[in-house]
PDB file of C-alpha atoms in Angstrom:
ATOM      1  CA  UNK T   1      84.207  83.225  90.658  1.00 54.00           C
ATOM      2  CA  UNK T   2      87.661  83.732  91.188  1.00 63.00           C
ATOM      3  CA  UNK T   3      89.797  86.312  92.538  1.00 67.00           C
ATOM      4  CA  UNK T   4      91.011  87.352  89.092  1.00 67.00           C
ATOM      5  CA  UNK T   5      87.442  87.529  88.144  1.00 66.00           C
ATOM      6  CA  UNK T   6      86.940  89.917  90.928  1.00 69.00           C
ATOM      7  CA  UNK T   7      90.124  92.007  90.032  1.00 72.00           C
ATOM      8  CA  UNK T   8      89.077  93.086  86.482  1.00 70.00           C
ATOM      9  CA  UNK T   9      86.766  95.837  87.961  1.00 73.00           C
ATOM     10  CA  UNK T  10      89.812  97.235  90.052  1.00 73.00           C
ATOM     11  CA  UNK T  11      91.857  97.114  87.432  1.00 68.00           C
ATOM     12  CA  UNK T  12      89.885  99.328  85.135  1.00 73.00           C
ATOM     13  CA  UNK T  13      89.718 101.347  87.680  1.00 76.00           C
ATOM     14  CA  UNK T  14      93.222 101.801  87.945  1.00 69.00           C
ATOM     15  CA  UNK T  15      93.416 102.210  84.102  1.00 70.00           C
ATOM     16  CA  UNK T  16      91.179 104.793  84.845  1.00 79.00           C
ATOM     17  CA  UNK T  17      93.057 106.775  86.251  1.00 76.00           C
ATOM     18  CA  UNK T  18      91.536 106.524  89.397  1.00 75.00           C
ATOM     19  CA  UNK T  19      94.155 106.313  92.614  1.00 69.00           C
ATOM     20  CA  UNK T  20      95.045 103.324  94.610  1.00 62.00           C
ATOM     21  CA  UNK T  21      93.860 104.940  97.850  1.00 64.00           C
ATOM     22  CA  UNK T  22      90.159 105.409  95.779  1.00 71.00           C
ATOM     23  CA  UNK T  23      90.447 101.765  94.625  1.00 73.00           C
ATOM     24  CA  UNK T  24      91.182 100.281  98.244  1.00 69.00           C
ATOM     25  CA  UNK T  25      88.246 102.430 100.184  1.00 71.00           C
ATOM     26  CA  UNK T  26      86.063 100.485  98.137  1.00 73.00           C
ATOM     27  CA  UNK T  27      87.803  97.013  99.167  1.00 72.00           C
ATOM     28  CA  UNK T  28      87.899  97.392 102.478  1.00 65.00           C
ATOM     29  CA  UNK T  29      85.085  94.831 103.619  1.00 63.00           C
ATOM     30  CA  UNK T  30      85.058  91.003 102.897  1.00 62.00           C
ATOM     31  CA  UNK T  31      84.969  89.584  99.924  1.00 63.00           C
ATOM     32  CA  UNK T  32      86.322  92.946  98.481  1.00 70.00           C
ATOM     33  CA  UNK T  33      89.416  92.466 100.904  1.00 70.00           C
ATOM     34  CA  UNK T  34      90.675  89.320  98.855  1.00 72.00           C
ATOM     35  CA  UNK T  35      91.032  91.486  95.449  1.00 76.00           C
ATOM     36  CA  UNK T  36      92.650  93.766  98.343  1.00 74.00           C
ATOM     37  CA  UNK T  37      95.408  91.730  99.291  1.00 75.00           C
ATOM     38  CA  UNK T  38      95.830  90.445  95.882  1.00 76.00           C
ATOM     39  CA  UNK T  39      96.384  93.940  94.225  1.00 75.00           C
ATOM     40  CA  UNK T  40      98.673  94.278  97.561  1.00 75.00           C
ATOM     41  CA  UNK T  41     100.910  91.429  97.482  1.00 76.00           C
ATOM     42  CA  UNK T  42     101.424  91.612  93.557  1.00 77.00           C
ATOM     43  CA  UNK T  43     101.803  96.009  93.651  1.00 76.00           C
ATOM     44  CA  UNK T  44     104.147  95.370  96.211  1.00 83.00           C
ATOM     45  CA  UNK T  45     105.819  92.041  95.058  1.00 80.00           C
ATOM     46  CA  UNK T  46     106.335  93.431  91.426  1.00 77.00           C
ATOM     47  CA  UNK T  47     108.370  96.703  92.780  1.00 78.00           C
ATOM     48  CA  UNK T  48     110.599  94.111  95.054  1.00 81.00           C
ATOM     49  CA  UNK T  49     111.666  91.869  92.208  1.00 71.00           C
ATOM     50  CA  UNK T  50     113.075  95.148  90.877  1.00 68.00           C
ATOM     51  CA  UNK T  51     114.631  96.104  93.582  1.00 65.00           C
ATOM     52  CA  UNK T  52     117.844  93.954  92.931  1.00 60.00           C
ATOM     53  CA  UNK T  53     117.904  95.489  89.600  1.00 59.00           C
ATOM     54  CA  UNK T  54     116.170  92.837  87.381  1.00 58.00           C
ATOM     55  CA  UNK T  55     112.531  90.564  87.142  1.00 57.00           C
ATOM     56  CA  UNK T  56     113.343  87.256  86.383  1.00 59.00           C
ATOM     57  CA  UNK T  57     111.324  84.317  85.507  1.00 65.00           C
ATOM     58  CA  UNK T  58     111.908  82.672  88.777  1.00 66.00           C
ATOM     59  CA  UNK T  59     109.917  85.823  90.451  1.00 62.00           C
ATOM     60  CA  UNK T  60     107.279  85.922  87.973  1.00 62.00           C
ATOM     61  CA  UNK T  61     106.731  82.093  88.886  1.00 70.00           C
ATOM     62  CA  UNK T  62     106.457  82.385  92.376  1.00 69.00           C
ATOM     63  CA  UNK T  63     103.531  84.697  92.212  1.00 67.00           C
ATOM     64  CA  UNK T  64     101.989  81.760  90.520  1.00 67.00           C
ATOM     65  CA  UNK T  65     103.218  79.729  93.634  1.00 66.00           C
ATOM     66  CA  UNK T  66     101.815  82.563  96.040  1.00 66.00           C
ATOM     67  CA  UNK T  67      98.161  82.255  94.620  1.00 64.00           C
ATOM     68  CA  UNK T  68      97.952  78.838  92.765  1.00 63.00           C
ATOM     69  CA  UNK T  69      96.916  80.256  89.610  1.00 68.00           C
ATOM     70  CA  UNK T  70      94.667  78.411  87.222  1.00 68.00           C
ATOM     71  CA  UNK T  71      95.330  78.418  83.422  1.00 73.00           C
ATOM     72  CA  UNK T  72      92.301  80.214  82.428  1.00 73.00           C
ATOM     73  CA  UNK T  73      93.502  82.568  84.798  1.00 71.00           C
ATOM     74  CA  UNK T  74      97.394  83.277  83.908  1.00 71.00           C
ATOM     75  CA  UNK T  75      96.516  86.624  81.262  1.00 73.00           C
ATOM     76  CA  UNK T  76      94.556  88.332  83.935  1.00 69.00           C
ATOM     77  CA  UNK T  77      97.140  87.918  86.587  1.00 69.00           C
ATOM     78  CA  UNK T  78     100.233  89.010  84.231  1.00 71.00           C
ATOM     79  CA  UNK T  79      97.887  92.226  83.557  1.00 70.00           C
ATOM     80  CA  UNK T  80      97.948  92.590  87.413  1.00 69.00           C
ATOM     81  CA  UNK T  81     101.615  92.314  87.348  1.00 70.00           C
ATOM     82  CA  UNK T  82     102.511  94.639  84.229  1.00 71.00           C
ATOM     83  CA  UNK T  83     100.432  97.016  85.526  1.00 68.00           C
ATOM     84  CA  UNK T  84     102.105  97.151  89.357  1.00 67.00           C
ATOM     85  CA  UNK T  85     105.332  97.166  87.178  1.00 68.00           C
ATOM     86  CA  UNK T  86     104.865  99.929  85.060  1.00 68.00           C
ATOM     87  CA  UNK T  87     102.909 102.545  87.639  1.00 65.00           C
ATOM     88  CA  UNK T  88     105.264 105.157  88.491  1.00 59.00           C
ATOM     89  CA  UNK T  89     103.593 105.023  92.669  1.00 66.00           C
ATOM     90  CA  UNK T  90     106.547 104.508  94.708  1.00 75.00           C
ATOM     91  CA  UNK T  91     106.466 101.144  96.969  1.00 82.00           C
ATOM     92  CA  UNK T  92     105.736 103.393 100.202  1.00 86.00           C
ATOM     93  CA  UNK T  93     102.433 104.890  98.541  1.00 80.00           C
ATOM     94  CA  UNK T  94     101.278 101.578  98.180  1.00 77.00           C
ATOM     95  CA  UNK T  95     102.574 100.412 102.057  1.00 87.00           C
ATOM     96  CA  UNK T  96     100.850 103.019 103.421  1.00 86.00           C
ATOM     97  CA  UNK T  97      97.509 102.764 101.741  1.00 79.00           C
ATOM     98  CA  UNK T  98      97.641  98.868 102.415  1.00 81.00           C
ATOM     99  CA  UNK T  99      98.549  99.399 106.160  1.00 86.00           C
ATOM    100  CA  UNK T 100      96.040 102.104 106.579  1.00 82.00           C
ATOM    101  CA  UNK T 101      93.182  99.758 104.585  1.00 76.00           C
ATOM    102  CA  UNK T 102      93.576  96.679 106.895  1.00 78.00           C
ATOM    103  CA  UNK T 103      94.927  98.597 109.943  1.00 79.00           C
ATOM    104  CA  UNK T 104      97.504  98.063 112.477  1.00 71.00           C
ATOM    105  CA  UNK T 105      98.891  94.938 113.956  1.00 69.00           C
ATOM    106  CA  UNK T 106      96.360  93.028 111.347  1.00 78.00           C
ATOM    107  CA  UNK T 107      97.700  89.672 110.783  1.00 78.00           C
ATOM    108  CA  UNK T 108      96.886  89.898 107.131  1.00 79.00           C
ATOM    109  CA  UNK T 109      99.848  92.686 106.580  1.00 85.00           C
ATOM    110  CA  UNK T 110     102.162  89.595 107.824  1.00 83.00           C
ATOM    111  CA  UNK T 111     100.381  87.536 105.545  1.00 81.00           C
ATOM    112  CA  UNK T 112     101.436  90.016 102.619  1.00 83.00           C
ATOM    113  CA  UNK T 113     104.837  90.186 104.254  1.00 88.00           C
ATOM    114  CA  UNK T 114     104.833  86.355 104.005  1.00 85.00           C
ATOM    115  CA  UNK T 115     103.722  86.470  99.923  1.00 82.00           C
ATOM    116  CA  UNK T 116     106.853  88.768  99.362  1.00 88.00           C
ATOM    117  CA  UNK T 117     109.277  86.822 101.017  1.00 88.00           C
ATOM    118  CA  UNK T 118     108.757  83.784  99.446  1.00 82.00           C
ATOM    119  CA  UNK T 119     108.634  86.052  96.206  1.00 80.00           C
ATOM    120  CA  UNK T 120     112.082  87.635  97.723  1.00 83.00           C
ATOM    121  CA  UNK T 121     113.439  84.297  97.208  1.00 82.00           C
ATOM    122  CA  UNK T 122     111.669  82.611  94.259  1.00 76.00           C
ATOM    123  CA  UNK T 123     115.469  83.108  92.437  1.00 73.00           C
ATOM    124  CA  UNK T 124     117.310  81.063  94.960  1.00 75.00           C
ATOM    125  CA  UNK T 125     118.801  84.484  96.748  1.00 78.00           C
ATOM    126  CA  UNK T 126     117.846  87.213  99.106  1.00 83.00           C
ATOM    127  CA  UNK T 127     119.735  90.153  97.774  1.00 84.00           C
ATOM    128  CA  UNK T 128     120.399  92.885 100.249  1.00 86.00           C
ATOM    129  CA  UNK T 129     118.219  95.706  98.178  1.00 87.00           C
ATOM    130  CA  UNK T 130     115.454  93.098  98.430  1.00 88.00           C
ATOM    131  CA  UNK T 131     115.921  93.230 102.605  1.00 90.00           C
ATOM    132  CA  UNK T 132     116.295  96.736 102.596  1.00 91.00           C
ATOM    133  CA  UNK T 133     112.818  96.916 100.809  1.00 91.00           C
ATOM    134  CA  UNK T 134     111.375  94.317 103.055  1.00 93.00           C
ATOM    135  CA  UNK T 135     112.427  95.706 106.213  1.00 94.00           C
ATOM    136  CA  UNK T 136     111.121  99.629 104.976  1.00 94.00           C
ATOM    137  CA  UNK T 137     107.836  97.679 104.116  1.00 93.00           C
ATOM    138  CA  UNK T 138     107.410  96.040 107.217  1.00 93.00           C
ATOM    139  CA  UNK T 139     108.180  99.516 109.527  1.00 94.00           C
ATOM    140  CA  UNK T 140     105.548 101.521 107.101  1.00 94.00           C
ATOM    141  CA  UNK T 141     103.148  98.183 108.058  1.00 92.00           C
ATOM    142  CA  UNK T 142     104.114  99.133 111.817  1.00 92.00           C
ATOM    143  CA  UNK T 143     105.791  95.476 112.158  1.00 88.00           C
ATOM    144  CA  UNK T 144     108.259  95.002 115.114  1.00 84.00           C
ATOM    145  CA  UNK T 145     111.699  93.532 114.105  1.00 83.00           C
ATOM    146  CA  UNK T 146     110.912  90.593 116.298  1.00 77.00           C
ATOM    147  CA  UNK T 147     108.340  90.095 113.574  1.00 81.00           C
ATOM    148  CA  UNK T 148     110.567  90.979 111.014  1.00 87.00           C
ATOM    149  CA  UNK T 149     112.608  88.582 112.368  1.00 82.00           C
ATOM    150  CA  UNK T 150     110.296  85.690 112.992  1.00 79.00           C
ATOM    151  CA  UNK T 151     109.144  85.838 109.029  1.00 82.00           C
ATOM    152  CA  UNK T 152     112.712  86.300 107.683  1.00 86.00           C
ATOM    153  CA  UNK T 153     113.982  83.183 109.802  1.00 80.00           C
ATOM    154  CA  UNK T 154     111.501  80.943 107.991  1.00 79.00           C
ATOM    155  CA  UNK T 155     112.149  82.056 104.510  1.00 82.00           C
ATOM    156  CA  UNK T 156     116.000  82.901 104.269  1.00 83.00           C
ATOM    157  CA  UNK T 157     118.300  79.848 105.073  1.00 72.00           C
ATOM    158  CA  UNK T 158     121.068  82.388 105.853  1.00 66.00           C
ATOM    159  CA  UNK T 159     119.002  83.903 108.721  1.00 56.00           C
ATOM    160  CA  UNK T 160     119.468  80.507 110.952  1.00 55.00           C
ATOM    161  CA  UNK T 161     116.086  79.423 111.045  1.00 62.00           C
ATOM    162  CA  UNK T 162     116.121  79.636 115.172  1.00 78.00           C
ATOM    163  CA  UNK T 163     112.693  77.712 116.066  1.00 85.00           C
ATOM    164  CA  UNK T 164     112.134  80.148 118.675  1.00 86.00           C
ATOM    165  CA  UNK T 165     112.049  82.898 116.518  1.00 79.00           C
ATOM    166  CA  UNK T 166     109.350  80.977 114.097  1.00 80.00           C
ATOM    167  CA  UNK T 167     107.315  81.226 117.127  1.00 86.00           C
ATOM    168  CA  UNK T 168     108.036  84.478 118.576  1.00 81.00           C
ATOM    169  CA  UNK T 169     109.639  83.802 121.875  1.00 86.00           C
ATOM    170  CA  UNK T 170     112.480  84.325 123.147  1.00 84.00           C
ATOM    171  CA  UNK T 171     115.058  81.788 123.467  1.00 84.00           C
ATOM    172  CA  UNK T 172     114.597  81.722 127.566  1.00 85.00           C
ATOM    173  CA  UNK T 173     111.091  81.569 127.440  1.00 88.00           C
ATOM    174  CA  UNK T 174     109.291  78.925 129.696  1.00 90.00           C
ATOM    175  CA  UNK T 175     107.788  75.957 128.225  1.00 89.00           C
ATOM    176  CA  UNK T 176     103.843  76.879 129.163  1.00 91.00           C
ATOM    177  CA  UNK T 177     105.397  79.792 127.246  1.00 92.00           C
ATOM    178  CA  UNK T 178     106.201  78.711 124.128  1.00 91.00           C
ATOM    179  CA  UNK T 179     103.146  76.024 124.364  1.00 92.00           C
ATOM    180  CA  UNK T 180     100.778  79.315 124.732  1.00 94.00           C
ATOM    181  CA  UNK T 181     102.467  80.880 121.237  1.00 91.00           C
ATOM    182  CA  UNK T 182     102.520  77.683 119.410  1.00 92.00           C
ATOM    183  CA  UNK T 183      98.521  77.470 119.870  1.00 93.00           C
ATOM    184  CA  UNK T 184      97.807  81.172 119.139  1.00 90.00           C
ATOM    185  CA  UNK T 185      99.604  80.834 115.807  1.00 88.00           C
ATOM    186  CA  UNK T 186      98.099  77.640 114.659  1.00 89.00           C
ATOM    187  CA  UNK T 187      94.842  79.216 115.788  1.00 88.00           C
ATOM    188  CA  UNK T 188      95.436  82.048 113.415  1.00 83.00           C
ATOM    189  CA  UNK T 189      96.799  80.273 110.610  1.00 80.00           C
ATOM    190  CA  UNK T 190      93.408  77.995 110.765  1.00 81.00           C
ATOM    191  CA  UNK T 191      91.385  78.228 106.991  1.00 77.00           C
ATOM    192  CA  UNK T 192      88.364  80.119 108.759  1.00 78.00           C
ATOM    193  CA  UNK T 193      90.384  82.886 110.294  1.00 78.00           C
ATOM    194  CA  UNK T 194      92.381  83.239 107.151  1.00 73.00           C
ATOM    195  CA  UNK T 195      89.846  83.321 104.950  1.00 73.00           C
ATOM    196  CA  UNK T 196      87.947  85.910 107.517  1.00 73.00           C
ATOM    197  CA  UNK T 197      90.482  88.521 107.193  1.00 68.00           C
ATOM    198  CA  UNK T 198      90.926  88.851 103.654  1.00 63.00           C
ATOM    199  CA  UNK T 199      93.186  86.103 102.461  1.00 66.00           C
ATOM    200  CA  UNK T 200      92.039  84.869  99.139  1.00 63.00           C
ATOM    201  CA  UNK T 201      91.682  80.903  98.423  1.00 65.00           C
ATOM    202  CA  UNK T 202      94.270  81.237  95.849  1.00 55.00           C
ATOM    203  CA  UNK T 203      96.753  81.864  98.234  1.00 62.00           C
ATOM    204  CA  UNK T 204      96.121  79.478 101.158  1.00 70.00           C
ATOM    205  CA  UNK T 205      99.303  76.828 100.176  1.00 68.00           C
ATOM    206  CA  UNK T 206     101.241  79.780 101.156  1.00 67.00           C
ATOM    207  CA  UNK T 207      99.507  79.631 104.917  1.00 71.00           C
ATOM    208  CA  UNK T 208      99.621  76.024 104.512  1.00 77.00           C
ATOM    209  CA  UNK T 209     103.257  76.100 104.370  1.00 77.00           C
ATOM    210  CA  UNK T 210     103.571  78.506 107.340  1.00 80.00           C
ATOM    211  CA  UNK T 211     101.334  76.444 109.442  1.00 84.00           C
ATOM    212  CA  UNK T 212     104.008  73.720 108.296  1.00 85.00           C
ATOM    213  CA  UNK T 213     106.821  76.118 109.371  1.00 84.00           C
ATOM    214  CA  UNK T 214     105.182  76.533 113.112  1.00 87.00           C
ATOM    215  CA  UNK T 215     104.715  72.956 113.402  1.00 91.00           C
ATOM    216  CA  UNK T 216     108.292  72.218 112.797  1.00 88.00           C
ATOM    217  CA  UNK T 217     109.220  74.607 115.294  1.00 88.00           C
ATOM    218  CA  UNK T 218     107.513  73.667 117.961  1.00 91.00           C
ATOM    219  CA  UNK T 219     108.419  69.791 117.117  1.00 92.00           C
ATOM    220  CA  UNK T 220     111.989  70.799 117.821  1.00 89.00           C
ATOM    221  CA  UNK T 221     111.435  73.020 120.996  1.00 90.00           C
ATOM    222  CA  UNK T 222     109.590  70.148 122.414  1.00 86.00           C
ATOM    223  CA  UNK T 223     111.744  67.634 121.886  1.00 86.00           C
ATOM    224  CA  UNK T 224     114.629  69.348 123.104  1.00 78.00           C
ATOM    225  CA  UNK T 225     112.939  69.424 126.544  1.00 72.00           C
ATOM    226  CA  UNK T 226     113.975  67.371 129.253  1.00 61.00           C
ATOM    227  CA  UNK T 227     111.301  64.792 129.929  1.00 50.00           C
ATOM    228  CA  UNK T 228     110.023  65.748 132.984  1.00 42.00           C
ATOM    229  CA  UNK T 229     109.220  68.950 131.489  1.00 47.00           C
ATOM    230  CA  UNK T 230     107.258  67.861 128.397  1.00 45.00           C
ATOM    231  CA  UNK T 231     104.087  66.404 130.872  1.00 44.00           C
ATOM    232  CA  UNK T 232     101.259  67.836 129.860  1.00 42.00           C
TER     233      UNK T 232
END
């Protein structure tokens, strides 16, 4: 069954009347945490595209982009969308709630942060309302601006994608250094561990392309090195 299977009882509830903070304690344990960050990423996504003043196509695509959305499947996730779009909630109800649901420093808030960048720039341009709104959604999430940072570097060309900050080190950082974060982020961008925290299948070619991202990043590092310091 697919997540947009899985959403229809969430969204009724919704319809309902019932509050997002209801709707969420009742997703907060696996497989209930994939409709989770789906409602998330899409609540959340659907306020940004308006927050340069318009929702154009180009957005609308990329949530298809963000969660690989079958055919069969397109009507339920535009209800998804309309619905985020039209609910008078403000964008920090719905930060808070998700940040309190999946708690702090959980890798699947930069996950959603991840979902609405590359919706952020589904239109060929990162307006400077849309980084305002990113940046407020990733202090409500409790993000540092290193983190901030790091995501922003690998999905806005204009923010110099610096490998080191892809990885989360700083610039001067030694090589067993960088080595260490390279491994802890492919280890958390494995299938298993995304799947364990609450990221739906749908979405994994957005990990796949951040697992891409890291790769890249650590490709250049390490060939920059001088040779006698790239022994292993």
């Amino acid at each position: 069954m697919s997540v947009w299977s899985r959403i229809s009882e969430a969204l009724e509830a919704l319809r309902r009347g019932e509050s997002l903070s209801q709707v969420f304690d009742r997703l907060r344990a696996p497989p209930e945490r994939s409709v989770a960050f789906t409602i998330a990423v899409i609540a959340l996504g659907a306020k940004m595209a308006k927050a340069d003043g318009q929702v154009t196509r180009d957005e609308v695509t990329a949530f298809r982009e963000v969660f690989q959305i079958a055919e069969q499947d397109e009507a339920q996730a535009a209800r998804v969308f309309n619905l985020a779009r039209q609910d008078v909630a403000g964008f920090d109800v719905y930060a808070g709630r998700i940040a309190e649901m999946f708690g702090p420093a959980s890798e699947t808030l930069c996950d959603i942060m991840d979902g609405l960048f590359h919706i952020a720039m589904a239109d060929g341009g990162y307006h400077p309302a849309e980084d305002e709104f990113l940046a407020e959604v990733a202090r409500i999430f409790g993000m540092g601006e290193a983190r901030f940072r790091n995501l922003r570097a690998r999905h806005v060309p204009d923010a110099m994608a610096d490998p080191y900050a892809i990885l989360g080190v700083d610039p001067g950082a030694t090589y067993d250094e960088v080595r260490a974060a390279w491994k802890r982020l492919v280890r958390e961008n494995h299938p298993d561990r995304l799947a364990a925290r609450g990221l739906p299948q749908e979405a994994m070619s957005m990990a796949e392309k951040r697992l891409i991202d890291i790769n890249l990043a650590w490709d250049e590092i390490n060939a920059k090195r001088p040779t006698d310091a790239l022994a292993l």
